[in-house]
Short mmCIF file of C-alpha atoms in Angstrom, two decimals:
data_model
loop_
_atom_site.label_atom_id
_atom_site.label_comp_id
_atom_site.label_asym_id
_atom_site.label_seq_id
_atom_site.Cartn_x
_atom_site.Cartn_y
_atom_site.Cartn_z
CA UNK A 1 -0.01 0.03 0.03
CA UNK A 2 0.81 3.68 -0.01
CA UNK A 3 1.25 5.91 2.95
CA UNK A 4 2.23 9.56 2.80
CA UNK A 5 2.78 11.98 5.67
CA UNK A 6 3.30 15.77 5.59
CA UNK A 7 2.70 18.49 8.10
CA UNK A 8 -0.86 20.00 8.20
CA UNK A 9 0.11 23.64 8.32
CA UNK A 10 3.02 26.03 8.19
CA UNK A 11 3.48 29.63 8.31
CA UNK A 12 6.42 31.75 6.96
CA UNK A 13 7.27 35.35 6.32
CA UNK A 14 7.44 37.02 2.90
CA UNK A 15 10.95 36.84 1.51
CA UNK A 16 11.90 33.97 3.76
CA UNK A 17 12.72 30.35 2.73
CA UNK A 18 10.36 27.46 3.81
CA UNK A 19 10.87 23.72 3.55
CA UNK A 20 7.79 21.33 3.44
CA UNK A 21 8.74 17.82 4.17
CA UNK A 22 7.00 14.54 3.03
CA UNK A 23 7.65 11.00 4.14
CA UNK A 24 6.34 8.05 2.23
CA UNK A 25 6.13 4.34 2.47
CA UNK A 26 5.13 2.57 -0.79
CA UNK A 27 4.97 -0.95 -2.01
CA UNK A 28 6.56 0.06 -5.25
CA UNK A 29 8.32 3.32 -6.06
CA UNK A 30 7.63 5.36 -9.18
CA UNK A 31 8.82 8.72 -8.15
CA UNK A 32 7.29 11.60 -6.08
CA UNK A 33 5.23 14.54 -7.25
CA UNK A 34 4.58 17.94 -5.69
CA UNK A 35 1.46 19.74 -6.51
CA UNK A 36 0.23 23.25 -5.57
CA UNK A 37 -3.41 24.09 -4.79
CA UNK A 38 -4.71 27.61 -4.24
CA UNK A 39 -7.87 27.85 -2.20
CA UNK A 40 -10.83 27.20 -4.56
CA UNK A 41 -8.66 26.13 -7.39
CA UNK A 42 -7.51 22.76 -8.85
CA UNK A 43 -4.16 21.20 -8.01
CA UNK A 44 -1.29 22.08 -10.48
CA UNK A 45 1.91 20.30 -11.07
CA UNK A 46 5.19 21.62 -9.49
CA UNK A 47 7.75 18.96 -9.66
CA UNK A 48 8.42 15.23 -10.08
CA UNK A 49 11.51 13.53 -8.62
CA UNK A 50 12.44 9.98 -9.57
CA UNK A 51 16.18 10.00 -8.71
CA UNK A 52 17.83 11.10 -5.62
CA UNK A 53 18.97 14.61 -5.22
CA UNK A 54 17.80 18.13 -5.67
CA UNK A 55 15.90 19.52 -8.71
CA UNK A 56 15.66 23.28 -8.94
CA UNK A 57 13.07 25.25 -10.79
CA UNK A 58 13.32 28.97 -10.25
CA UNK A 59 12.30 29.78 -6.59
CA UNK A 60 11.10 26.06 -5.99
CA UNK A 61 13.24 23.06 -5.54
CA UNK A 62 12.40 19.55 -4.73
CA UNK A 63 14.58 16.97 -3.09
CA UNK A 64 14.30 13.14 -2.93
CA UNK A 65 16.05 10.46 -0.84
CA UNK A 66 14.70 7.08 -1.90
CA UNK A 67 16.65 5.19 0.81
CA UNK A 68 15.06 7.31 3.54
CA UNK A 69 11.52 7.49 1.96
CA UNK A 70 11.67 11.26 2.20
CA UNK A 71 11.24 14.37 0.05
CA UNK A 72 11.00 17.99 0.62
CA UNK A 73 9.81 21.03 -1.38
CA UNK A 74 11.84 24.21 -0.78
CA UNK A 75 10.39 27.67 -1.56
CA UNK A 76 12.76 30.51 -1.64
CA UNK A 77 12.01 34.34 -1.60
CA UNK A 78 8.50 33.62 -0.48
CA UNK A 79 5.71 35.84 -1.99
CA UNK A 80 2.13 36.29 -0.68
CA UNK A 81 0.89 34.40 -3.74
CA UNK A 82 2.72 31.30 -2.43
CA UNK A 83 0.06 30.89 0.16
CA UNK A 84 -1.56 27.61 -0.89
CA UNK A 85 -1.77 23.91 -0.04
CA UNK A 86 1.14 21.77 -1.22
CA UNK A 87 0.42 18.17 -1.89
CA UNK A 88 2.87 15.43 -2.06
CA UNK A 89 1.92 12.51 -4.23
CA UNK A 90 3.33 9.06 -5.01
CA UNK A 91 2.25 7.21 -8.29
CA UNK A 92 1.57 3.55 -7.71
CA UNK A 93 3.10 0.72 -9.65
CA UNK A 94 -0.29 -0.03 -10.96
CA UNK A 95 -1.00 2.53 -13.70
CA UNK A 96 -3.73 4.88 -12.81
CA UNK A 97 -3.42 5.21 -9.06
CA UNK A 98 -1.54 7.96 -7.22
CA UNK A 99 -1.66 8.42 -3.50
CA UNK A 100 -1.88 11.97 -2.46
CA UNK A 101 -0.82 13.29 1.02
CA UNK A 102 -3.28 15.23 2.90
CA UNK A 103 -1.48 18.50 1.87
CA UNK A 104 0.47 21.24 3.81
CA UNK A 105 -1.35 24.51 4.03
CA UNK A 106 1.24 27.33 3.78
CA UNK A 107 0.43 30.78 5.01
CA UNK A 108 2.82 33.56 3.95
CA UNK A 109 2.63 36.62 6.18
CA UNK A 110 3.93 40.13 5.42
CA UNK B 1 -7.72 26.18 -24.94
CA UNK B 2 -8.86 24.30 -21.88
CA UNK B 3 -6.88 21.07 -21.35
CA UNK B 4 -9.23 19.39 -18.82
CA UNK B 5 -12.82 20.75 -18.57
CA UNK B 6 -15.72 19.81 -16.28
CA UNK B 7 -19.35 20.79 -16.26
CA UNK B 8 -21.03 22.01 -14.25
CA UNK B 9 -18.68 24.15 -12.17
CA UNK B 10 -21.37 24.40 -9.40
CA UNK B 11 -24.20 21.88 -8.57
CA UNK B 12 -26.64 22.46 -5.79
CA UNK B 13 -29.43 19.79 -5.44
CA UNK B 14 -31.66 18.11 -2.96
CA UNK B 15 -30.98 14.75 -1.18
CA UNK B 16 -32.21 11.82 -3.10
CA UNK B 17 -31.70 13.29 -6.47
CA UNK B 18 -29.61 11.92 -9.38
CA UNK B 19 -27.00 14.03 -11.01
CA UNK B 20 -24.08 13.79 -13.56
CA UNK B 21 -20.83 15.55 -13.82
CA UNK B 22 -19.01 15.70 -17.25
CA UNK B 23 -15.29 15.73 -17.91
CA UNK B 24 -13.46 16.05 -21.28
CA UNK B 25 -9.73 16.30 -21.86
CA UNK B 26 -8.13 17.46 -25.21
CA UNK B 27 -4.54 16.36 -24.29
CA UNK B 28 -4.70 13.11 -25.99
CA UNK B 29 -4.12 11.25 -22.63
CA UNK B 30 -4.89 7.61 -22.14
CA UNK B 31 -5.74 7.85 -18.45
CA UNK B 32 -8.43 9.79 -16.64
CA UNK B 33 -9.45 9.96 -12.94
CA UNK B 34 -12.06 11.16 -10.61
CA UNK B 35 -11.12 12.61 -7.16
CA UNK B 36 -13.22 13.70 -4.31
CA UNK B 37 -11.93 16.64 -2.08
CA UNK B 38 -13.95 17.09 1.09
CA UNK B 39 -14.18 20.12 3.40
CA UNK B 40 -10.92 19.07 5.12
CA UNK B 41 -9.30 19.41 1.72
CA UNK B 42 -8.20 15.72 1.60
CA UNK B 43 -7.80 14.65 -2.10
CA UNK B 44 -8.99 11.13 -2.48
CA UNK B 45 -8.98 9.08 -5.68
CA UNK B 46 -12.40 7.56 -6.70
CA UNK B 47 -11.94 5.95 -10.03
CA UNK B 48 -9.43 5.89 -12.96
CA UNK B 49 -9.90 4.75 -16.48
CA UNK B 50 -7.35 3.70 -18.97
CA UNK B 51 -8.40 3.76 -22.64
CA UNK B 52 -12.05 3.66 -21.55
CA UNK B 53 -11.52 0.61 -19.16
CA UNK B 54 -11.83 0.88 -15.40
CA UNK B 55 -8.62 0.23 -13.54
CA UNK B 56 -9.12 1.66 -10.18
CA UNK B 57 -12.28 1.82 -8.04
CA UNK B 58 -11.47 2.89 -4.62
CA UNK B 59 -14.17 1.64 -2.11
CA UNK B 60 -16.68 4.09 -3.53
CA UNK B 61 -20.54 3.39 -2.87
CA UNK B 62 -22.18 1.93 -5.98
CA UNK B 63 -24.37 5.03 -6.14
CA UNK B 64 -21.36 6.44 -8.03
CA UNK B 65 -21.10 5.16 -11.56
CA UNK B 66 -18.38 6.38 -13.87
CA UNK B 67 -18.81 6.09 -17.64
CA UNK B 68 -16.16 6.60 -20.22
CA UNK B 69 -17.67 6.74 -23.81
CA UNK B 70 -14.22 7.41 -25.34
CA UNK B 71 -10.76 8.01 -23.92
CA UNK B 72 -11.28 11.79 -23.97
CA UNK B 73 -14.35 11.73 -21.79
CA UNK B 74 -15.09 10.38 -18.24
CA UNK B 75 -18.44 11.18 -16.79
CA UNK B 76 -19.58 10.59 -13.19
CA UNK B 77 -23.18 9.77 -12.43
CA UNK B 78 -24.33 9.93 -8.82
CA UNK B 79 -27.66 8.17 -7.73
CA UNK B 80 -29.62 8.99 -4.58
CA UNK B 81 -27.50 11.94 -3.48
CA UNK B 82 -26.60 12.13 0.23
CA UNK B 83 -25.52 15.02 2.27
CA UNK B 84 -22.09 13.48 2.66
CA UNK B 85 -21.64 13.59 -1.04
CA UNK B 86 -21.13 17.39 -0.80
CA UNK B 87 -17.52 18.04 -1.90
CA UNK B 88 -15.44 19.26 -4.77
CA UNK B 89 -15.01 16.70 -7.42
CA UNK B 90 -12.01 17.05 -9.59
CA UNK B 91 -11.36 15.22 -12.94
CA UNK B 92 -7.80 14.71 -14.06
CA UNK B 93 -5.90 13.02 -16.87
CA UNK B 94 -2.38 11.79 -17.48
CA UNK B 95 -0.58 10.28 -20.41
CA UNK B 96 -0.02 6.64 -19.21
CA UNK B 97 -1.17 6.60 -15.59
CA UNK B 98 2.07 7.29 -13.76
CA UNK B 99 2.93 10.68 -15.12
CA UNK B 100 1.90 14.23 -14.23
CA UNK B 101 -1.74 14.69 -13.77
CA UNK B 102 -3.52 17.63 -15.20
CA UNK B 103 -6.69 18.60 -13.23
CA UNK B 104 -9.94 20.07 -14.26
CA UNK B 105 -11.28 23.12 -12.48
CA UNK B 106 -13.51 21.07 -10.21
CA UNK B 107 -17.25 20.72 -9.67
CA UNK B 108 -18.50 21.99 -6.33
CA UNK B 109 -21.44 19.79 -5.31
CA UNK B 110 -23.76 20.81 -2.52
CA UNK B 111 -26.44 18.49 -1.42
CA UNK B 112 -29.12 20.03 0.77
#
Protein backbone atom coordinates (compact mmCIF):
# COMPACT_ATOMS: atom_id res chain seq x y z
CA UNK A 1 0.00 0.00 0.00
CA UNK A 2 0.87 3.66 -0.04
CA UNK A 3 1.25 5.94 2.96
CA UNK A 4 2.24 9.57 2.74
CA UNK A 5 2.78 12.00 5.63
CA UNK A 6 3.30 15.73 5.56
CA UNK A 7 2.68 18.52 8.09
CA UNK A 8 -0.82 19.96 8.15
CA UNK A 9 0.08 23.63 8.38
CA UNK A 10 3.08 25.93 8.12
CA UNK A 11 3.52 29.67 8.40
CA UNK A 12 6.39 31.73 6.99
CA UNK A 13 7.28 35.33 6.31
CA UNK A 14 7.39 37.03 2.94
CA UNK A 15 10.92 36.89 1.51
CA UNK A 16 11.94 33.94 3.68
CA UNK A 17 12.67 30.32 2.80
CA UNK A 18 10.40 27.43 3.81
CA UNK A 19 10.87 23.68 3.56
CA UNK A 20 7.86 21.37 3.41
CA UNK A 21 8.69 17.77 4.23
CA UNK A 22 7.05 14.60 3.01
CA UNK A 23 7.72 11.03 4.09
CA UNK A 24 6.33 8.08 2.22
CA UNK A 25 6.06 4.34 2.43
CA UNK A 26 5.18 2.61 -0.81
CA UNK A 27 5.01 -0.95 -2.03
CA UNK A 28 6.54 0.09 -5.32
CA UNK A 29 8.28 3.37 -6.04
CA UNK A 30 7.66 5.36 -9.21
CA UNK A 31 8.82 8.77 -8.18
CA UNK A 32 7.32 11.57 -6.15
CA UNK A 33 5.22 14.52 -7.25
CA UNK A 34 4.57 17.88 -5.68
CA UNK A 35 1.41 19.82 -6.55
CA UNK A 36 0.27 23.30 -5.54
CA UNK A 37 -3.37 24.05 -4.86
CA UNK A 38 -4.66 27.55 -4.20
CA UNK A 39 -7.91 27.86 -2.28
CA UNK A 40 -10.87 27.21 -4.52
CA UNK A 41 -8.72 26.05 -7.43
CA UNK A 42 -7.48 22.77 -8.89
CA UNK A 43 -4.09 21.25 -8.03
CA UNK A 44 -1.32 22.14 -10.47
CA UNK A 45 1.93 20.28 -11.08
CA UNK A 46 5.11 21.65 -9.50
CA UNK A 47 7.75 18.94 -9.69
CA UNK A 48 8.51 15.26 -10.18
CA UNK A 49 11.53 13.47 -8.69
CA UNK A 50 12.44 9.90 -9.52
CA UNK A 51 16.18 9.98 -8.75
CA UNK A 52 17.87 11.04 -5.52
CA UNK A 53 18.96 14.63 -5.22
CA UNK A 54 17.77 18.16 -5.63
CA UNK A 55 15.92 19.50 -8.66
CA UNK A 56 15.66 23.25 -8.95
CA UNK A 57 13.08 25.23 -10.86
CA UNK A 58 13.33 28.93 -10.20
CA UNK A 59 12.25 29.73 -6.65
CA UNK A 60 11.04 26.15 -6.09
CA UNK A 61 13.26 23.10 -5.54
CA UNK A 62 12.37 19.53 -4.71
CA UNK A 63 14.58 16.95 -3.05
CA UNK A 64 14.30 13.17 -2.90
CA UNK A 65 16.02 10.48 -0.86
CA UNK A 66 14.71 7.07 -1.87
CA UNK A 67 16.64 5.21 0.82
CA UNK A 68 15.02 7.35 3.51
CA UNK A 69 11.57 7.55 1.93
CA UNK A 70 11.80 11.30 2.21
CA UNK A 71 11.21 14.33 0.04
CA UNK A 72 10.96 18.04 0.59
CA UNK A 73 9.79 21.06 -1.33
CA UNK A 74 11.87 24.18 -0.81
CA UNK A 75 10.38 27.58 -1.55
CA UNK A 76 12.72 30.57 -1.64
CA UNK A 77 12.01 34.30 -1.62
CA UNK A 78 8.48 33.64 -0.49
CA UNK A 79 5.74 35.77 -1.95
CA UNK A 80 2.22 36.28 -0.69
CA UNK A 81 0.89 34.38 -3.70
CA UNK A 82 2.73 31.26 -2.47
CA UNK A 83 0.07 30.89 0.23
CA UNK A 84 -1.55 27.63 -0.84
CA UNK A 85 -1.79 23.95 -0.05
CA UNK A 86 1.15 21.80 -1.18
CA UNK A 87 0.40 18.17 -1.93
CA UNK A 88 2.94 15.37 -2.01
CA UNK A 89 1.89 12.45 -4.24
CA UNK A 90 3.28 9.06 -5.10
CA UNK A 91 2.23 7.20 -8.26
CA UNK A 92 1.54 3.54 -7.72
CA UNK A 93 3.12 0.76 -9.70
CA UNK A 94 -0.37 -0.03 -10.99
CA UNK A 95 -0.95 2.55 -13.65
CA UNK A 96 -3.75 4.91 -12.82
CA UNK A 97 -3.37 5.21 -9.10
CA UNK A 98 -1.57 7.96 -7.25
CA UNK A 99 -1.77 8.43 -3.52
CA UNK A 100 -1.89 12.03 -2.38
CA UNK A 101 -0.78 13.28 1.00
CA UNK A 102 -3.30 15.33 2.91
CA UNK A 103 -1.53 18.53 1.94
CA UNK A 104 0.38 21.19 3.83
CA UNK A 105 -1.37 24.55 4.05
CA UNK A 106 1.28 27.26 3.81
CA UNK A 107 0.42 30.77 4.97
CA UNK A 108 2.83 33.53 3.96
CA UNK A 109 2.63 36.61 6.17
CA UNK A 110 3.95 40.11 5.40
CA UNK B 1 -7.64 26.15 -24.96
CA UNK B 2 -8.81 24.34 -21.84
CA UNK B 3 -6.91 21.09 -21.34
CA UNK B 4 -9.26 19.40 -18.87
CA UNK B 5 -12.78 20.76 -18.56
CA UNK B 6 -15.65 19.84 -16.28
CA UNK B 7 -19.31 20.76 -16.25
CA UNK B 8 -21.03 22.03 -14.29
CA UNK B 9 -18.72 24.11 -12.12
CA UNK B 10 -21.34 24.40 -9.37
CA UNK B 11 -24.14 21.96 -8.58
CA UNK B 12 -26.68 22.48 -5.82
CA UNK B 13 -29.31 19.79 -5.42
CA UNK B 14 -31.63 18.05 -2.99
CA UNK B 15 -30.98 14.77 -1.19
CA UNK B 16 -32.21 11.79 -3.13
CA UNK B 17 -31.71 13.33 -6.57
CA UNK B 18 -29.59 11.85 -9.35
CA UNK B 19 -26.98 14.04 -11.02
CA UNK B 20 -24.13 13.77 -13.52
CA UNK B 21 -20.82 15.57 -13.87
CA UNK B 22 -19.02 15.58 -17.21
CA UNK B 23 -15.30 15.70 -17.92
CA UNK B 24 -13.41 16.10 -21.16
CA UNK B 25 -9.69 16.32 -21.90
CA UNK B 26 -8.12 17.45 -25.17
CA UNK B 27 -4.57 16.40 -24.30
CA UNK B 28 -4.72 13.01 -25.99
CA UNK B 29 -4.10 11.30 -22.65
CA UNK B 30 -4.92 7.64 -22.07
CA UNK B 31 -5.80 7.79 -18.38
CA UNK B 32 -8.50 9.78 -16.64
CA UNK B 33 -9.45 10.04 -12.97
CA UNK B 34 -12.13 11.22 -10.60
CA UNK B 35 -11.11 12.60 -7.20
CA UNK B 36 -13.21 13.78 -4.27
CA UNK B 37 -11.93 16.61 -2.09
CA UNK B 38 -13.93 17.10 1.09
CA UNK B 39 -14.19 20.08 3.42
CA UNK B 40 -10.95 19.04 5.14
CA UNK B 41 -9.23 19.38 1.76
CA UNK B 42 -8.18 15.71 1.60
CA UNK B 43 -7.87 14.66 -2.04
CA UNK B 44 -8.99 11.05 -2.48
CA UNK B 45 -9.03 9.08 -5.70
CA UNK B 46 -12.37 7.51 -6.61
CA UNK B 47 -11.88 5.98 -10.04
CA UNK B 48 -9.41 5.83 -12.87
CA UNK B 49 -9.90 4.70 -16.45
CA UNK B 50 -7.27 3.78 -18.99
CA UNK B 51 -8.41 3.77 -22.61
CA UNK B 52 -12.07 3.55 -21.56
CA UNK B 53 -11.45 0.66 -19.17
CA UNK B 54 -11.92 0.91 -15.41
CA UNK B 55 -8.66 0.17 -13.61
CA UNK B 56 -9.15 1.68 -10.17
CA UNK B 57 -12.30 1.73 -8.03
CA UNK B 58 -11.49 2.89 -4.55
CA UNK B 59 -14.19 1.69 -2.17
CA UNK B 60 -16.76 4.08 -3.54
CA UNK B 61 -20.48 3.42 -2.93
CA UNK B 62 -22.16 1.89 -5.94
CA UNK B 63 -24.36 5.00 -6.13
CA UNK B 64 -21.38 6.44 -8.01
CA UNK B 65 -21.04 5.14 -11.54
CA UNK B 66 -18.36 6.39 -13.90
CA UNK B 67 -18.78 6.09 -17.64
CA UNK B 68 -16.16 6.57 -20.32
CA UNK B 69 -17.70 6.78 -23.81
CA UNK B 70 -14.25 7.38 -25.31
CA UNK B 71 -10.79 8.01 -23.92
CA UNK B 72 -11.28 11.79 -23.98
CA UNK B 73 -14.36 11.70 -21.75
CA UNK B 74 -15.05 10.40 -18.27
CA UNK B 75 -18.43 11.20 -16.75
CA UNK B 76 -19.58 10.60 -13.20
CA UNK B 77 -23.19 9.77 -12.42
CA UNK B 78 -24.38 9.85 -8.82
CA UNK B 79 -27.67 8.26 -7.74
CA UNK B 80 -29.66 9.04 -4.62
CA UNK B 81 -27.44 11.90 -3.49
CA UNK B 82 -26.67 12.14 0.22
CA UNK B 83 -25.54 15.06 2.37
CA UNK B 84 -22.10 13.47 2.71
CA UNK B 85 -21.60 13.64 -1.03
CA UNK B 86 -21.13 17.41 -0.74
CA UNK B 87 -17.55 18.05 -1.84
CA UNK B 88 -15.48 19.27 -4.74
CA UNK B 89 -15.05 16.64 -7.45
CA UNK B 90 -11.96 16.93 -9.63
CA UNK B 91 -11.39 15.21 -12.91
CA UNK B 92 -7.79 14.69 -14.04
CA UNK B 93 -5.88 13.05 -16.85
CA UNK B 94 -2.37 11.77 -17.48
CA UNK B 95 -0.54 10.25 -20.39
CA UNK B 96 0.00 6.70 -19.21
CA UNK B 97 -1.16 6.65 -15.60
CA UNK B 98 2.07 7.31 -13.77
CA UNK B 99 2.95 10.72 -15.07
CA UNK B 100 1.95 14.23 -14.21
CA UNK B 101 -1.77 14.64 -13.76
CA UNK B 102 -3.61 17.61 -15.18
CA UNK B 103 -6.66 18.61 -13.20
CA UNK B 104 -9.94 20.10 -14.30
CA UNK B 105 -11.30 23.17 -12.47
CA UNK B 106 -13.48 21.09 -10.16
CA UNK B 107 -17.24 20.73 -9.64
CA UNK B 108 -18.51 22.04 -6.35
CA UNK B 109 -21.41 19.83 -5.32
CA UNK B 110 -23.69 20.87 -2.49
CA UNK B 111 -26.42 18.48 -1.39
CA UNK B 112 -29.17 20.07 0.71
